[in-house]
């Protein structure tokens, strides 16, 4: 029997609210709780890593799910996933306006700032083969083409559709990134800075990866390590963040997503075979 496709189409707004009211109520409560906790800074050696409110909100959402406290049901979880694009739409509109209003800034920026966004492409070469070896299918394309922040998810949803495997992969990395990304970036920035290989200004620029909370975590750690360059680091991190957001749309649309999709088609027949053999071998050992 074919599985029924759930479209979540309602005859009226009132009907939708009556069906999904618990999602909206919980989201509002989680926002109040997360905002009341605020930002927490934890020292880590010479630097620090930071917990942002989004971290607590995601944890509360996971705990309230059908696999833990069962406050919401699976149907409501699926309905909420459809609302992600709606929630980020204002951010995407703002980003588009910012991009259009800063064309002169992009054209007049130095080569280091302009080339900054292309560093994202190297992540595909490292992450996609690992994802395929771990057994991921088309989800790997959505998960590996970028760090999957709001505008990345909007691109994937627009290209492949909100119900696609690629969209599921993108959403999963968005959630994981919100939970552990800030901690990871804070620790990574501190670890790289303590090697002494890179100039503080270069590290500050590199902190702007296209995600505000990750940029804030990394730059805060760098400012703690290099207090004499704190202002410069913060400024360059903001510049890198702005440029990553503005140029990142075009880099991901015309380069990253097509490259990741093409690379998946080339690697999956080879690496996917290895992943399947590994799983079969593990299954035989467990028998």
mmCIF file of C-alpha atoms in Angstrom, residues 20-282:
data_model
loop_
_atom_site.group_PDB
_atom_site.id
_atom_site.type_symbol
_atom_site.label_atom_id
_atom_site.label_comp_id
_atom_site.label_asym_id
_atom_site.label_seq_id
_atom_site.Cartn_x
_atom_site.Cartn_y
_atom_site.Cartn_z
ATOM 1 C CA UNK A 20 -0.891 23.204 14.790
ATOM 2 C CA UNK A 21 -1.428 25.480 17.809
ATOM 3 C CA UNK A 22 0.856 23.415 20.008
ATOM 4 C CA UNK A 23 3.819 24.061 17.671
ATOM 5 C CA UNK A 24 3.377 27.837 17.873
ATOM 6 C CA UNK A 25 2.841 27.803 21.629
ATOM 7 C CA UNK A 26 5.936 25.689 22.295
ATOM 8 C CA UNK A 27 8.044 27.837 19.962
ATOM 9 C CA UNK A 28 6.989 30.961 21.855
ATOM 10 C CA UNK A 29 7.727 29.354 25.239
ATOM 11 C CA UNK A 30 11.125 28.094 24.052
ATOM 12 C CA UNK A 31 12.010 31.584 22.802
ATOM 13 C CA UNK A 32 11.176 33.077 26.209
ATOM 14 C CA UNK A 33 13.236 30.433 28.033
ATOM 15 C CA UNK A 34 16.235 30.674 25.686
ATOM 16 C CA UNK A 35 16.216 34.473 25.734
ATOM 17 C CA UNK A 36 16.025 34.545 29.535
ATOM 18 C CA UNK A 37 19.081 32.279 29.792
ATOM 19 C CA UNK A 38 21.003 34.448 27.349
ATOM 20 C CA UNK A 39 24.568 33.985 26.148
ATOM 21 C CA UNK A 40 26.928 31.900 28.279
ATOM 22 C CA UNK A 41 30.708 32.234 27.833
ATOM 23 C CA UNK A 42 32.878 29.334 29.010
ATOM 24 C CA UNK A 43 36.693 29.821 29.212
ATOM 25 C CA UNK A 44 38.708 27.247 27.260
ATOM 26 C CA UNK A 45 42.460 27.657 27.636
ATOM 27 C CA UNK A 46 43.495 30.973 26.168
ATOM 28 C CA UNK A 47 40.150 31.379 24.405
ATOM 29 C CA UNK A 48 36.523 30.653 25.102
ATOM 30 C CA UNK A 49 33.494 29.058 23.534
ATOM 31 C CA UNK A 50 30.002 30.474 23.725
ATOM 32 C CA UNK A 51 26.525 28.999 24.124
ATOM 33 C CA UNK A 52 23.884 31.074 22.340
ATOM 34 C CA UNK A 53 20.101 31.063 22.925
ATOM 35 C CA UNK A 54 19.509 29.090 19.727
ATOM 36 C CA UNK A 55 21.385 26.196 21.355
ATOM 37 C CA UNK A 56 18.910 26.011 24.242
ATOM 38 C CA UNK A 57 15.909 26.397 21.943
ATOM 39 C CA UNK A 58 17.004 23.468 19.776
ATOM 40 C CA UNK A 59 17.665 21.287 22.821
ATOM 41 C CA UNK A 60 14.198 22.101 24.184
ATOM 42 C CA UNK A 61 12.688 21.224 20.815
ATOM 43 C CA UNK A 62 14.479 17.876 20.703
ATOM 44 C CA UNK A 63 13.443 17.014 24.270
ATOM 45 C CA UNK A 64 9.780 17.844 23.565
ATOM 46 C CA UNK A 65 9.729 15.562 20.493
ATOM 47 C CA UNK A 66 7.999 12.197 20.107
ATOM 48 C CA UNK A 67 11.211 10.298 20.874
ATOM 49 C CA UNK A 68 11.688 11.840 24.341
ATOM 50 C CA UNK A 69 8.922 13.568 26.301
ATOM 51 C CA UNK A 70 6.323 13.133 23.522
ATOM 52 C CA UNK A 71 4.828 16.585 24.056
ATOM 53 C CA UNK A 72 4.379 16.807 20.285
ATOM 54 C CA UNK A 73 3.468 14.013 17.895
ATOM 55 C CA UNK A 74 5.246 12.907 14.730
ATOM 56 C CA UNK A 75 2.604 14.586 12.564
ATOM 57 C CA UNK A 76 3.250 17.906 14.300
ATOM 58 C CA UNK A 77 6.999 17.473 13.883
ATOM 59 C CA UNK A 78 6.534 16.982 10.127
ATOM 60 C CA UNK A 79 4.249 19.991 9.974
ATOM 61 C CA UNK A 80 6.825 22.103 11.819
ATOM 62 C CA UNK A 81 9.527 21.111 9.327
ATOM 63 C CA UNK A 82 7.402 22.678 6.572
ATOM 64 C CA UNK A 83 7.383 25.953 8.512
ATOM 65 C CA UNK A 84 11.187 26.307 8.524
ATOM 66 C CA UNK A 85 11.246 28.013 5.130
ATOM 67 C CA UNK A 86 8.401 30.315 6.226
ATOM 68 C CA UNK A 87 10.362 31.282 9.330
ATOM 69 C CA UNK A 88 13.540 32.125 7.439
ATOM 70 C CA UNK A 89 11.780 33.958 4.578
ATOM 71 C CA UNK A 90 12.135 37.427 6.221
ATOM 72 C CA UNK A 91 15.848 36.771 6.728
ATOM 73 C CA UNK A 92 16.269 35.775 3.072
ATOM 74 C CA UNK A 93 14.424 38.910 1.939
ATOM 75 C CA UNK A 94 16.684 41.043 4.130
ATOM 76 C CA UNK A 95 19.758 39.308 2.724
ATOM 77 C CA UNK A 96 18.613 39.986 -0.828
ATOM 78 C CA UNK A 97 18.079 43.669 -0.050
ATOM 79 C CA UNK A 98 21.511 43.829 1.596
ATOM 80 C CA UNK A 99 23.123 42.172 -1.421
ATOM 81 C CA UNK A 100 21.504 44.608 -3.822
ATOM 82 C CA UNK A 101 22.453 47.601 -1.702
ATOM 83 C CA UNK A 102 26.101 46.552 -1.354
ATOM 84 C CA UNK A 103 27.061 45.803 -4.960
ATOM 85 C CA UNK A 104 29.552 48.665 -4.921
ATOM 86 C CA UNK A 105 31.079 47.291 -1.712
ATOM 87 C CA UNK A 106 31.542 43.898 -3.344
ATOM 88 C CA UNK A 107 33.120 45.376 -6.466
ATOM 89 C CA UNK A 108 35.449 47.679 -4.532
ATOM 90 C CA UNK A 109 36.504 45.098 -1.927
ATOM 91 C CA UNK A 110 39.989 43.688 -1.928
ATOM 92 C CA UNK A 111 40.749 40.271 -3.443
ATOM 93 C CA UNK A 112 41.088 38.568 -0.050
ATOM 94 C CA UNK A 113 37.568 39.573 0.934
ATOM 95 C CA UNK A 114 36.108 38.659 -2.457
ATOM 96 C CA UNK A 115 37.812 35.256 -2.508
ATOM 97 C CA UNK A 116 36.832 34.582 1.092
ATOM 98 C CA UNK A 117 33.551 32.895 0.151
ATOM 99 C CA UNK A 118 35.220 30.426 -2.214
ATOM 100 C CA UNK A 119 36.783 28.626 0.762
ATOM 101 C CA UNK A 120 33.414 26.940 1.227
ATOM 102 C CA UNK A 121 34.052 24.839 -1.887
ATOM 103 C CA UNK A 122 36.940 22.972 -0.261
ATOM 104 C CA UNK A 123 34.602 21.640 2.416
ATOM 105 C CA UNK A 124 32.708 19.692 -0.249
ATOM 106 C CA UNK A 125 35.829 17.755 -1.213
ATOM 107 C CA UNK A 126 36.346 16.621 2.389
ATOM 108 C CA UNK A 127 32.811 16.108 3.638
ATOM 109 C CA UNK A 128 31.018 14.495 0.691
ATOM 110 C CA UNK A 129 33.202 11.350 0.427
ATOM 111 C CA UNK A 130 32.895 10.810 4.183
ATOM 112 C CA UNK A 131 29.111 11.239 4.054
ATOM 113 C CA UNK A 132 28.825 8.658 1.261
ATOM 114 C CA UNK A 133 31.072 6.210 3.137
ATOM 115 C CA UNK A 134 28.798 6.629 6.169
ATOM 116 C CA UNK A 135 25.884 5.464 4.037
ATOM 117 C CA UNK A 136 24.166 8.752 3.137
ATOM 118 C CA UNK A 137 22.417 8.971 -0.218
ATOM 119 C CA UNK A 138 21.054 12.144 -1.816
ATOM 120 C CA UNK A 139 20.880 13.674 1.664
ATOM 121 C CA UNK A 140 24.652 14.066 1.357
ATOM 122 C CA UNK A 141 24.244 16.705 -1.371
ATOM 123 C CA UNK A 142 22.132 18.926 0.876
ATOM 124 C CA UNK A 143 24.302 18.268 3.903
ATOM 125 C CA UNK A 144 27.725 18.811 2.355
ATOM 126 C CA UNK A 145 27.507 21.706 -0.100
ATOM 127 C CA UNK A 146 27.823 24.326 2.679
ATOM 128 C CA UNK A 147 27.544 24.916 6.426
ATOM 129 C CA UNK A 148 23.767 25.063 5.873
ATOM 130 C CA UNK A 149 22.547 28.261 7.406
ATOM 131 C CA UNK A 150 19.269 29.986 6.576
ATOM 132 C CA UNK A 151 19.929 31.129 3.021
ATOM 133 C CA UNK A 152 21.614 27.822 2.165
ATOM 134 C CA UNK A 153 18.467 25.976 3.219
ATOM 135 C CA UNK A 154 16.345 28.343 1.155
ATOM 136 C CA UNK A 155 18.419 27.553 -1.940
ATOM 137 C CA UNK A 156 18.158 23.800 -1.444
ATOM 138 C CA UNK A 157 14.399 23.992 -0.846
ATOM 139 C CA UNK A 158 13.981 26.106 -3.966
ATOM 140 C CA UNK A 159 16.098 23.836 -6.187
ATOM 141 C CA UNK A 160 15.130 20.358 -4.963
ATOM 142 C CA UNK A 161 11.876 20.981 -3.081
ATOM 143 C CA UNK A 162 11.031 20.956 0.658
ATOM 144 C CA UNK A 163 10.173 17.224 0.638
ATOM 145 C CA UNK A 164 13.407 16.145 -1.051
ATOM 146 C CA UNK A 165 16.223 14.090 0.434
ATOM 147 C CA UNK A 166 18.543 17.041 -0.196
ATOM 148 C CA UNK A 167 16.312 19.297 1.912
ATOM 149 C CA UNK A 168 16.349 16.756 4.753
ATOM 150 C CA UNK A 169 20.136 16.657 4.639
ATOM 151 C CA UNK A 170 20.364 20.438 4.705
ATOM 152 C CA UNK A 171 17.936 20.722 7.618
ATOM 153 C CA UNK A 172 19.800 18.094 9.635
ATOM 154 C CA UNK A 173 23.082 19.980 9.327
ATOM 155 C CA UNK A 174 21.328 23.233 10.166
ATOM 156 C CA UNK A 175 20.078 21.704 13.430
ATOM 157 C CA UNK A 176 23.381 20.048 14.302
ATOM 158 C CA UNK A 177 25.234 23.252 13.452
ATOM 159 C CA UNK A 178 23.000 25.249 15.758
ATOM 160 C CA UNK A 179 23.569 22.786 18.594
ATOM 161 C CA UNK A 180 27.317 22.157 18.379
ATOM 162 C CA UNK A 181 28.547 24.625 15.752
ATOM 163 C CA UNK A 182 29.093 27.497 18.163
ATOM 164 C CA UNK A 183 31.033 25.284 20.564
ATOM 165 C CA UNK A 184 33.076 23.777 17.732
ATOM 166 C CA UNK A 185 33.948 27.138 16.174
ATOM 167 C CA UNK A 186 35.001 28.595 19.505
ATOM 168 C CA UNK A 187 37.332 25.680 20.220
ATOM 169 C CA UNK A 188 38.627 25.540 16.630
ATOM 170 C CA UNK A 189 39.437 29.264 16.577
ATOM 171 C CA UNK A 190 41.335 28.954 19.855
ATOM 172 C CA UNK A 191 43.243 25.869 18.675
ATOM 173 C CA UNK A 192 44.270 27.432 15.348
ATOM 174 C CA UNK A 193 45.233 30.739 16.982
ATOM 175 C CA UNK A 194 47.472 29.022 19.519
ATOM 176 C CA UNK A 195 49.551 27.475 16.717
ATOM 177 C CA UNK A 196 50.813 30.972 15.832
ATOM 178 C CA UNK A 197 50.762 30.151 12.102
ATOM 179 C CA UNK A 198 48.167 32.723 11.024
ATOM 180 C CA UNK A 199 47.957 36.458 11.602
ATOM 181 C CA UNK A 200 45.130 37.595 13.917
ATOM 182 C CA UNK A 201 43.601 39.645 11.086
ATOM 183 C CA UNK A 202 43.466 36.586 8.819
ATOM 184 C CA UNK A 203 41.796 34.590 11.577
ATOM 185 C CA UNK A 204 39.303 37.392 12.167
ATOM 186 C CA UNK A 205 38.324 37.432 8.495
ATOM 187 C CA UNK A 206 38.043 33.641 8.477
ATOM 188 C CA UNK A 207 35.571 33.809 11.378
ATOM 189 C CA UNK A 208 32.900 35.236 9.074
ATOM 190 C CA UNK A 209 31.681 31.996 7.527
ATOM 191 C CA UNK A 210 28.077 32.991 6.866
ATOM 192 C CA UNK A 211 26.590 32.149 10.272
ATOM 193 C CA UNK A 212 26.268 34.947 12.814
ATOM 194 C CA UNK A 213 26.373 32.789 15.946
ATOM 195 C CA UNK A 214 29.426 30.870 14.715
ATOM 196 C CA UNK A 215 31.191 34.106 13.753
ATOM 197 C CA UNK A 216 30.474 35.567 17.187
ATOM 198 C CA UNK A 217 31.796 32.477 18.961
ATOM 199 C CA UNK A 218 35.003 32.303 16.915
ATOM 200 C CA UNK A 219 35.746 36.032 17.020
ATOM 201 C CA UNK A 220 35.091 36.208 20.781
ATOM 202 C CA UNK A 221 37.666 33.464 21.328
ATOM 203 C CA UNK A 222 40.170 35.273 19.104
ATOM 204 C CA UNK A 223 39.588 38.593 20.891
ATOM 205 C CA UNK A 224 40.335 36.884 24.208
ATOM 206 C CA UNK A 225 43.615 35.524 22.829
ATOM 207 C CA UNK A 226 44.636 38.750 21.034
ATOM 208 C CA UNK A 227 43.166 41.573 23.169
ATOM 209 C CA UNK A 228 45.431 44.142 21.505
ATOM 210 C CA UNK A 229 43.830 43.320 18.121
ATOM 211 C CA UNK A 230 40.289 42.792 19.388
ATOM 212 C CA UNK A 231 38.778 45.723 17.489
ATOM 213 C CA UNK A 232 40.425 44.733 14.201
ATOM 214 C CA UNK A 233 39.386 41.096 14.615
ATOM 215 C CA UNK A 234 35.774 42.058 15.297
ATOM 216 C CA UNK A 235 35.705 44.414 12.308
ATOM 217 C CA UNK A 236 37.186 41.879 9.890
ATOM 218 C CA UNK A 237 34.919 39.132 11.213
ATOM 219 C CA UNK A 238 31.906 41.337 10.465
ATOM 220 C CA UNK A 239 33.257 42.112 6.993
ATOM 221 C CA UNK A 240 33.854 38.413 6.318
ATOM 222 C CA UNK A 241 30.375 37.583 7.586
ATOM 223 C CA UNK A 242 28.765 40.212 5.374
ATOM 224 C CA UNK A 243 30.695 39.160 2.279
ATOM 225 C CA UNK A 244 30.027 35.460 2.937
ATOM 226 C CA UNK A 245 26.319 36.226 3.070
ATOM 227 C CA UNK A 246 26.297 38.435 -0.019
ATOM 228 C CA UNK A 247 28.585 36.448 -2.320
ATOM 229 C CA UNK A 248 27.666 33.107 -0.750
ATOM 230 C CA UNK A 249 24.265 33.056 -2.456
ATOM 231 C CA UNK A 250 25.843 33.204 -5.898
ATOM 232 C CA UNK A 251 28.774 30.914 -5.061
ATOM 233 C CA UNK A 252 26.437 28.254 -3.703
ATOM 234 C CA UNK A 253 23.854 28.664 -6.464
ATOM 235 C CA UNK A 254 26.230 28.525 -9.418
ATOM 236 C CA UNK A 255 29.224 26.589 -8.052
ATOM 237 C CA UNK A 256 28.790 24.749 -4.755
ATOM 238 C CA UNK A 257 25.465 22.985 -5.353
ATOM 239 C CA UNK A 258 26.242 21.924 -8.956
ATOM 240 C CA UNK A 259 29.728 20.789 -7.895
ATOM 241 C CA UNK A 260 28.386 18.797 -4.948
ATOM 242 C CA UNK A 261 25.655 17.222 -7.075
ATOM 243 C CA UNK A 262 28.085 16.268 -9.828
ATOM 244 C CA UNK A 263 30.674 14.938 -7.389
ATOM 245 C CA UNK A 264 28.005 12.827 -5.698
ATOM 246 C CA UNK A 265 27.083 11.224 -9.042
ATOM 247 C CA UNK A 266 30.753 10.377 -9.630
ATOM 248 C CA UNK A 267 31.635 9.118 -6.136
ATOM 249 C CA UNK A 268 28.459 7.363 -4.996
ATOM 250 C CA UNK A 269 28.737 4.320 -7.323
ATOM 251 C CA UNK A 270 32.257 3.678 -6.019
ATOM 252 C CA UNK A 271 32.186 4.751 -2.378
ATOM 253 C CA UNK A 272 28.569 3.654 -1.905
ATOM 254 C CA UNK A 273 29.613 0.109 -2.794
ATOM 255 C CA UNK A 274 32.261 0.231 -0.069
ATOM 256 C CA UNK A 275 29.711 1.513 2.457
ATOM 257 C CA UNK A 276 27.272 -1.274 1.592
ATOM 258 C CA UNK A 277 29.970 -3.950 1.936
ATOM 259 C CA UNK A 278 30.959 -2.528 5.302
ATOM 260 C CA UNK A 279 27.374 -2.626 6.563
ATOM 261 C CA UNK A 280 26.902 -6.168 5.275
ATOM 262 C CA UNK A 281 30.113 -7.256 7.006
ATOM 263 C CA UNK A 282 28.981 -5.721 10.274
#
